[in-house]
């Protein structure tokens, strides 16, 4: 397919802050954005049109898709039936295979392992008996995670000793799950890779990510990886994207176990979408993750991912956002607010990226 010309309409499933930043990037390239969402959200303020509908209303999704030129999404839990309904009208990018692999932790782990990538030891868990077998096989400490719909550390329970098993199953509501061995790591990183419809790929520099209460707190570049290890991490992400015939921006979260570890990079999970750990690209790169995602899904060439500044992105969670006026006055800081009116605890209200002159990469 040839490139979509400016003036075409990009359909985005989901109306949150990622949809908002995608819509802004799309507008810069002369596209219109039509959002489909089940609730009014931050993306509604910046799009040309929006449709309110349930994600499991395949007929409504198909009718919406018929009105746009290409369909993409800003969250990975788009029902597969909705993706199929949209695909019956227009190309869906990234394709449904990426959604399918990312929606189920068991399928995801098996897929990553099939590509020869290092993952935490894992074992499927459906009930008390299979959890006991899993603990026998993997040992403790371990983490019980629901197969579906977990995010920001939700749907997870730590198992320090086998005696925690019953409580952990209860904590995740006895949902189908996997038990994962606890990975000993130095820090967490993520690869942000864009892949075009011609299969060309480009990765951003790899940030160091920190979390508080299971929610991303900061992403900083340069990160901790040597050039050689960064190349290996980027190659792993490209292998995932190639295997899925992926089009768009993919985020691959990894544990970094230190340069002397037997397996320095262990893949945790991937998100088939733009990602919070790539928000610094808005201010520290000529072309950000959002624009490269839009370029990819529109069939345009992927633009250079080079970074012109060092950066630390800090999420503004809940009441953090109340400091907006002070933050707005801070030299060298780029403030992004998502237009959400209620600063509930744990809610991502905005982020701020602090830029510094480019340093040389840390050798490791
Ligand atoms: P997830 O929802 O899989 O991204 O997990 C949320 C957070 O829990 C990760 O960012 C890690 O900090 C931690 N975590 C998840 N899985 C493991 C694991 N297998 N070993 C150690 N820490 C983990």
Coordinates of C-alpha atoms and ligand atoms in Angstrom, one line a residue:
X1 CA 0.0 0.0 0.0
X2 CA 1.2 3.5 -0.7
X3 CA 1.6 6.2 1.9
X4 CA -1.5 7.9 3.1
X5 CA -1.5 11.5 2.0
X6 CA -1.9 14.4 4.4
X7 CA -5.6 15.1 4.9
X8 CA -6.3 11.4 5.5
X9 CA -7.9 10.3 8.7
X10 CA -6.2 8.1 11.3
X11 CA -8.6 6.2 13.5
X12 CA -7.4 5.6 17.1
X13 CA -9.0 3.1 19.4
X14 CA -8.7 4.6 22.9
X15 CA -9.1 8.2 24.1
X16 CA -6.4 8.5 26.9
X17 CA -3.3 10.6 27.1
X18 CA -1.4 8.3 24.7
X19 CA -4.2 8.9 22.1
X20 CA -4.0 12.6 22.9
X21 CA -0.2 12.7 22.2
X22 CA -0.7 10.5 19.1
X23 CA -3.4 12.9 17.8
X24 CA -1.2 16.0 18.3
X25 CA 1.7 14.3 16.4
X26 CA -0.7 13.3 13.6
X27 CA -2.0 16.8 13.3
X28 CA 1.5 18.1 12.9
X29 CA 1.8 15.9 9.8
X30 CA -1.5 17.2 8.4
X31 CA -3.7 14.2 9.3
X32 CA -7.1 14.2 10.9
X33 CA -7.7 12.0 13.9
X34 CA -11.0 10.2 14.7
X35 CA -11.0 8.6 18.2
X36 CA -13.2 5.7 19.2
X37 CA -13.5 5.3 22.9
X38 CA -16.0 4.0 25.5
X39 CA -15.5 7.1 27.6
X40 CA -14.7 10.8 27.1
X41 CA -10.9 11.3 27.6
X42 CA -7.9 13.5 27.1
X43 CA -7.7 12.7 23.4
X44 CA -11.2 14.1 22.7
X45 CA -9.8 17.7 23.2
X46 CA -7.4 17.5 20.3
X47 CA -9.1 15.3 17.7
X48 CA -11.3 16.3 14.7
X49 CA -14.0 13.7 15.5
X50 CA -14.8 11.2 18.2
X51 CA -17.2 8.3 18.5
X52 CA -18.4 7.0 21.9
X53 CA -19.0 3.3 21.9
X54 CA -18.3 0.1 23.7
X55 CA -15.1 -1.7 22.6
X56 CA -17.0 -5.0 22.4
X57 CA -19.6 -3.5 20.1
X58 CA -18.0 -4.9 16.9
X59 CA -20.7 -3.4 14.6
X60 CA -20.1 0.1 16.0
X61 CA -16.3 -0.4 15.7
X62 CA -16.7 -1.5 12.1
X63 CA -18.9 1.4 11.3
X64 CA -16.3 3.8 12.8
X65 CA -13.5 2.1 10.9
X66 CA -15.3 2.5 7.6
X67 CA -15.0 6.3 8.1
X68 CA -11.2 6.4 8.7
X69 CA -8.3 5.5 6.4
X70 CA -6.2 3.4 8.8
X71 CA -6.9 2.1 12.4
X72 CA -4.4 2.1 15.3
X73 CA -4.8 1.9 19.0
X74 CA -3.4 3.3 22.2
X75 CA -4.0 0.4 24.6
X76 CA -3.3 -3.3 24.3
X77 CA -6.6 -4.6 25.6
X78 CA -8.6 -3.9 22.4
X79 CA -10.9 -7.0 22.1
X80 CA -9.7 -9.2 19.3
X81 CA -13.2 -9.2 17.9
X82 CA -13.1 -5.4 17.6
X83 CA -9.8 -5.5 15.9
X84 CA -11.2 -8.0 13.4
X85 CA -14.3 -5.9 12.9
X86 CA -12.1 -2.9 12.2
X87 CA -9.8 -4.9 9.9
X88 CA -12.8 -5.9 7.8
X89 CA -13.0 -2.3 6.8
X90 CA -9.5 -0.8 7.0
X91 CA -5.9 -1.8 7.7
X92 CA -5.3 -2.2 11.5
X93 CA -1.7 -1.4 12.5
X94 CA -0.1 -2.9 14.5
X95 CA -2.0 -6.0 13.4
X96 CA -4.1 -8.3 15.6
X97 CA -1.3 -10.8 16.1
X98 CA 0.5 -8.2 18.2
X99 CA -2.6 -7.7 20.3
X100 CA -3.1 -11.4 20.7
X101 CA 0.5 -12.0 21.9
X102 CA 0.5 -9.0 24.3
X103 CA -2.9 -9.6 25.9
X104 CA -2.1 -13.0 27.5
X105 CA 1.0 -13.2 29.6
X106 CA 1.3 -17.0 29.0
X107 CA 1.1 -16.6 25.2
X108 CA 3.5 -13.6 25.4
X109 CA 6.1 -15.6 27.4
X110 CA 5.9 -18.6 25.1
X111 CA 6.2 -16.3 22.0
X112 CA 9.3 -14.5 23.5
X113 CA 10.9 -17.8 24.4
X114 CA 10.2 -19.2 20.9
X115 CA 12.3 -16.3 19.6
X116 CA 15.3 -17.4 21.7
X117 CA 14.9 -14.4 24.1
X118 CA 15.6 -14.7 27.8
X119 CA 12.5 -14.5 30.0
X120 CA 11.8 -15.2 33.7
X121 CA 11.0 -18.9 34.4
X122 CA 7.2 -19.2 34.1
X123 CA 4.5 -21.8 34.7
X124 CA 0.8 -21.7 33.9
X125 CA -1.5 -21.6 37.0
X126 CA -5.2 -22.2 37.0
X127 CA -5.9 -23.4 40.5
X128 CA -4.4 -24.4 43.9
X129 CA -3.0 -27.7 42.4
X130 CA -1.2 -26.1 39.5
X131 CA 0.1 -23.3 41.7
X132 CA 1.7 -26.0 44.0
X133 CA 3.3 -27.6 40.9
X134 CA 4.4 -24.2 39.7
X135 CA 6.1 -23.4 43.1
X136 CA 7.7 -26.9 43.0
X137 CA 9.1 -26.2 39.5
X138 CA 10.1 -22.5 40.0
X139 CA 10.8 -22.1 43.7
X140 CA 10.3 -18.9 45.7
X141 CA 10.5 -16.0 45.7
X142 CA 8.1 -15.8 42.8
X143 CA 5.3 -13.5 41.4
X144 CA 1.8 -14.7 40.5
X145 CA 0.4 -12.6 37.7
X146 CA -3.0 -12.8 36.0
X147 CA -2.7 -13.8 32.4
X148 CA -4.9 -11.0 31.3
X149 CA -5.7 -7.3 32.1
X150 CA -2.8 -6.7 34.5
X151 CA -1.1 -3.3 34.3
X152 CA 1.0 -1.0 36.5
X153 CA 1.6 -3.9 38.9
X154 CA -2.1 -4.7 39.2
X155 CA -3.2 -8.3 39.1
X156 CA 0.0 -9.5 40.8
X157 CA 0.9 -11.1 44.1
X158 CA 4.3 -11.8 45.5
X159 CA 5.0 -15.3 46.9
X160 CA 7.9 -15.2 49.3
X161 CA 7.5 -18.7 50.6
X162 CA 5.2 -21.6 49.6
X163 CA 3.0 -20.7 52.6
X164 CA 1.9 -17.6 50.7
X165 CA 0.3 -19.6 47.9
X166 CA -3.4 -19.5 49.0
X167 CA -3.3 -15.8 49.9
X168 CA -1.7 -15.0 46.5
X169 CA -4.3 -16.8 44.5
X170 CA -7.0 -15.1 46.5
X171 CA -5.4 -11.7 45.9
X172 CA -5.6 -12.1 42.2
X173 CA -9.2 -13.3 42.4
X174 CA -8.4 -16.9 41.4
X175 CA -8.0 -15.7 37.8
X176 CA -6.0 -17.7 35.2
X177 CA -2.4 -16.8 35.9
X178 CA 1.2 -17.5 35.5
X179 CA 3.8 -17.9 38.2
X180 CA 7.1 -16.1 37.3
X181 CA 10.4 -16.7 39.0
X182 CA 11.8 -13.6 40.6
X183 CA 14.5 -12.1 38.4
X184 CA 17.4 -10.5 40.2
X185 CA 18.1 -7.3 38.3
X186 CA 20.1 -4.1 38.7
X187 CA 17.5 -1.9 37.0
X188 CA 14.7 -1.8 34.4
X189 CA 15.0 -0.5 30.9
X190 CA 12.8 -0.4 27.8
X191 CA 13.5 -0.5 24.0
X192 CA 11.3 1.8 22.0
X193 CA 11.4 0.6 18.4
X194 CA 9.5 1.9 15.3
X195 CA 9.0 -0.4 12.4
X196 CA 7.6 0.8 9.1
X197 CA 5.4 -1.1 6.5
X198 CA 8.6 -1.8 4.5
X199 CA 10.1 -3.6 7.6
X200 CA 12.7 -0.8 8.3
X201 CA 13.3 -0.3 12.0
X202 CA 14.8 2.4 14.2
X203 CA 15.2 2.4 17.9
X204 CA 15.4 5.3 20.4
X205 CA 18.2 5.3 23.0
X206 CA 17.3 3.0 25.8
X207 CA 16.1 4.7 29.0
X208 CA 16.5 3.7 32.6
X209 CA 13.1 3.3 34.2
X210 CA 12.2 3.6 37.9
X211 CA 8.9 2.7 39.4
X212 CA 7.0 3.7 42.6
X213 CA 4.1 1.5 43.8
X214 CA 4.3 -0.4 40.5
X215 CA 3.8 2.8 38.4
X216 CA 6.5 4.2 36.2
X217 CA 8.0 7.2 38.0
X218 CA 11.0 8.3 35.8
X219 CA 12.7 7.4 32.5
X220 CA 16.1 8.8 32.0
X221 CA 18.5 8.9 29.0
X222 CA 21.3 8.1 28.7
X223 CA 20.5 4.8 30.4
X224 CA 22.9 2.2 31.9
X225 CA 23.6 0.0 28.9
X226 CA 26.9 0.0 27.0
X227 CA 26.7 0.4 23.3
X228 CA 27.2 -3.3 22.7
X229 CA 24.4 -4.3 25.2
X230 CA 22.1 -1.6 23.8
X231 CA 22.6 -3.1 20.4
X232 CA 21.7 -6.5 21.7
X233 CA 18.5 -5.1 23.4
X234 CA 17.5 -3.3 20.2
X235 CA 18.1 -6.5 18.2
X236 CA 15.9 -8.4 20.6
X237 CA 13.1 -5.8 20.1
X238 CA 13.6 -6.0 16.3
X239 CA 13.3 -9.8 16.4
X240 CA 9.9 -9.4 18.2
X241 CA 8.7 -6.8 15.7
X242 CA 9.8 -8.8 12.7
X243 CA 8.2 -12.0 14.0
X244 CA 4.9 -10.1 14.3
X245 CA 5.2 -8.3 11.0
X246 CA 4.7 -5.3 13.3
X247 CA 3.9 -1.8 12.0
X248 CA 4.2 1.1 14.5
X249 CA 6.0 1.8 17.7
X250 CA 6.6 -1.2 20.1
X251 CA 7.9 -0.9 23.6
X252 CA 9.8 -3.9 25.0
X253 CA 10.4 -3.8 28.8
X254 CA 13.5 -5.6 30.0
X255 CA 15.4 -6.3 33.3
X256 CA 19.1 -5.5 33.2
X257 CA 21.0 -7.9 35.4
X258 CA 24.4 -6.2 35.1
X259 CA 27.1 -6.6 32.5
X260 CA 28.6 -9.6 34.2
X261 CA 25.4 -11.5 34.5
X262 CA 25.1 -14.7 32.5
X263 CA 21.9 -13.3 30.9
X264 CA 22.3 -9.5 31.2
X265 CA 19.0 -8.8 29.5
X266 CA 15.7 -10.5 30.4
X267 CA 12.6 -9.5 28.6
X268 CA 9.7 -8.8 30.9
X269 CA 6.9 -7.9 28.5
X270 CA 6.1 -5.8 25.5
X271 CA 3.4 -3.2 24.7
X272 CA 2.1 -3.0 21.2
X273 CA 1.8 0.8 21.4
X274 CA 3.6 4.0 22.3
X275 CA 4.8 3.9 25.9
X276 CA 5.1 6.1 28.9
X277 CA 8.9 5.3 29.1
X278 CA 9.2 7.0 25.7
X279 CA 7.6 10.3 26.6
X280 CA 11.0 12.0 26.8
X281 CA 11.3 11.6 23.0
X282 CA 8.8 14.5 22.7
X283 CA 11.4 17.0 23.9
X284 CA 14.8 15.3 23.5
X285 CA 14.5 14.1 19.9
X286 CA 13.6 15.8 16.6
X287 CA 11.0 13.1 16.0
X288 CA 9.2 11.6 18.9
X289 CA 7.7 8.1 19.5
X290 CA 4.2 9.4 18.7
X291 CA 5.2 10.9 15.3
X292 CA 7.1 7.7 14.4
X293 CA 4.1 5.6 15.3
X294 CA 1.9 7.8 13.1
X295 CA 4.4 7.7 10.3
X296 CA 4.6 3.9 10.4
X297 CA 0.8 3.3 10.4
X298 CA 0.4 5.9 7.6
X299 CA 3.0 4.0 5.5
X300 CA 5.5 6.9 5.7
X301 CA 9.2 6.4 6.2
X302 CA 10.4 6.1 9.8
X303 CA 12.3 9.2 10.8
X304 CA 15.6 9.3 12.6
X305 CA 15.4 8.5 16.3
X306 CA 18.5 10.4 17.4
X307 CA 18.5 12.3 20.6
X308 CA 19.8 15.9 20.9
X309 CA 19.7 16.2 24.7
X310 CA 20.0 14.2 27.8
X311 CA 16.6 13.9 29.5
X312 CA 14.8 12.8 32.7
X313 CA 11.1 12.4 32.3
X314 CA 9.1 12.4 35.6
X315 CA 5.5 11.4 35.7
X316 CA 3.1 13.7 37.5
X317 CA 0.9 11.2 39.4
X318 CA -2.2 12.3 41.3
X319 CA -1.7 15.5 43.3
X320 CA 1.9 16.0 41.8
X321 CA 0.1 18.0 39.2
X322 CA -1.0 20.6 41.7
X323 CA 2.6 22.1 41.4
X324 CA 1.9 22.9 37.7
X325 CA 2.7 26.6 38.1
X326 CA 6.1 26.1 39.8
X327 CA 7.0 23.4 37.3
X328 CA 5.9 25.7 34.4
X329 CA 8.5 28.2 35.6
X330 CA 11.4 25.8 35.8
X331 CA 14.1 26.6 33.3
X332 CA 14.9 23.7 30.9
X333 CA 11.8 21.8 31.9
X334 CA 9.1 20.8 29.4
X335 CA 5.7 20.4 31.0
X336 CA 3.0 18.2 29.5
X337 CA -0.5 18.2 31.1
X338 CA -3.2 15.8 29.9
X339 CA -6.2 17.9 30.6
X340 CA -7.7 15.4 33.2
X341 CA -9.8 17.3 35.7
X342 CA -9.7 15.0 38.7
X343 CA -6.2 14.3 40.3
X344 CA -7.0 10.9 41.8
X345 CA -4.2 9.1 43.6
X346 CA -2.3 6.9 41.1
X347 CA -3.7 8.7 38.1
X348 CA -1.3 9.9 35.4
X349 CA -2.0 13.6 35.1
X350 CA 0.9 14.7 33.1
X351 CA 4.7 14.5 32.9
X352 CA 7.7 16.8 32.9
X353 CA 10.9 16.3 31.0
X354 CA 14.0 18.0 32.2
X355 CA 16.6 18.5 29.5
X356 CA 20.4 18.8 29.7
X357 CA 23.1 19.2 27.1
X358 CA 24.1 15.9 25.6
X359 CA 26.7 14.0 27.6
X360 CA 28.7 11.2 26.1
X361 CA 27.3 7.7 26.6
X362 CA 28.2 5.9 29.8
X363 CA 30.5 3.0 28.9
X364 CA 29.8 -0.2 30.6
Ligands
LIG1 P1 4.8 -6.0 35.0 O1 3.3 -5.7 35.2 O2 5.0 -7.4 34.5 O3 5.4 -5.0 34.2 O4 5.5 -6.0 36.5 C1 5.5 -4.8 37.2 C2 6.8 -4.6 37.9 O5 7.0 -5.7 38.8 C3 8.0 -4.7 37.0 O6 8.3 -3.4 36.4 C4 9.1 -5.1 37.9 O7 9.6 -4.0 38.7 C5 8.4 -6.1 38.8 N1 8.5 -7.5 38.3 C6 7.7 -8.0 37.4 N2 8.0 -9.3 37.1 C7 9.1 -9.5 37.8 C8 10.0 -10.7 37.9 N3 9.8 -11.8 37.2 N4 11.1 -10.6 38.7 C9 11.3 -9.5 39.4 N5 10.5 -8.4 39.4 C10 9.5 -8.4 38.6

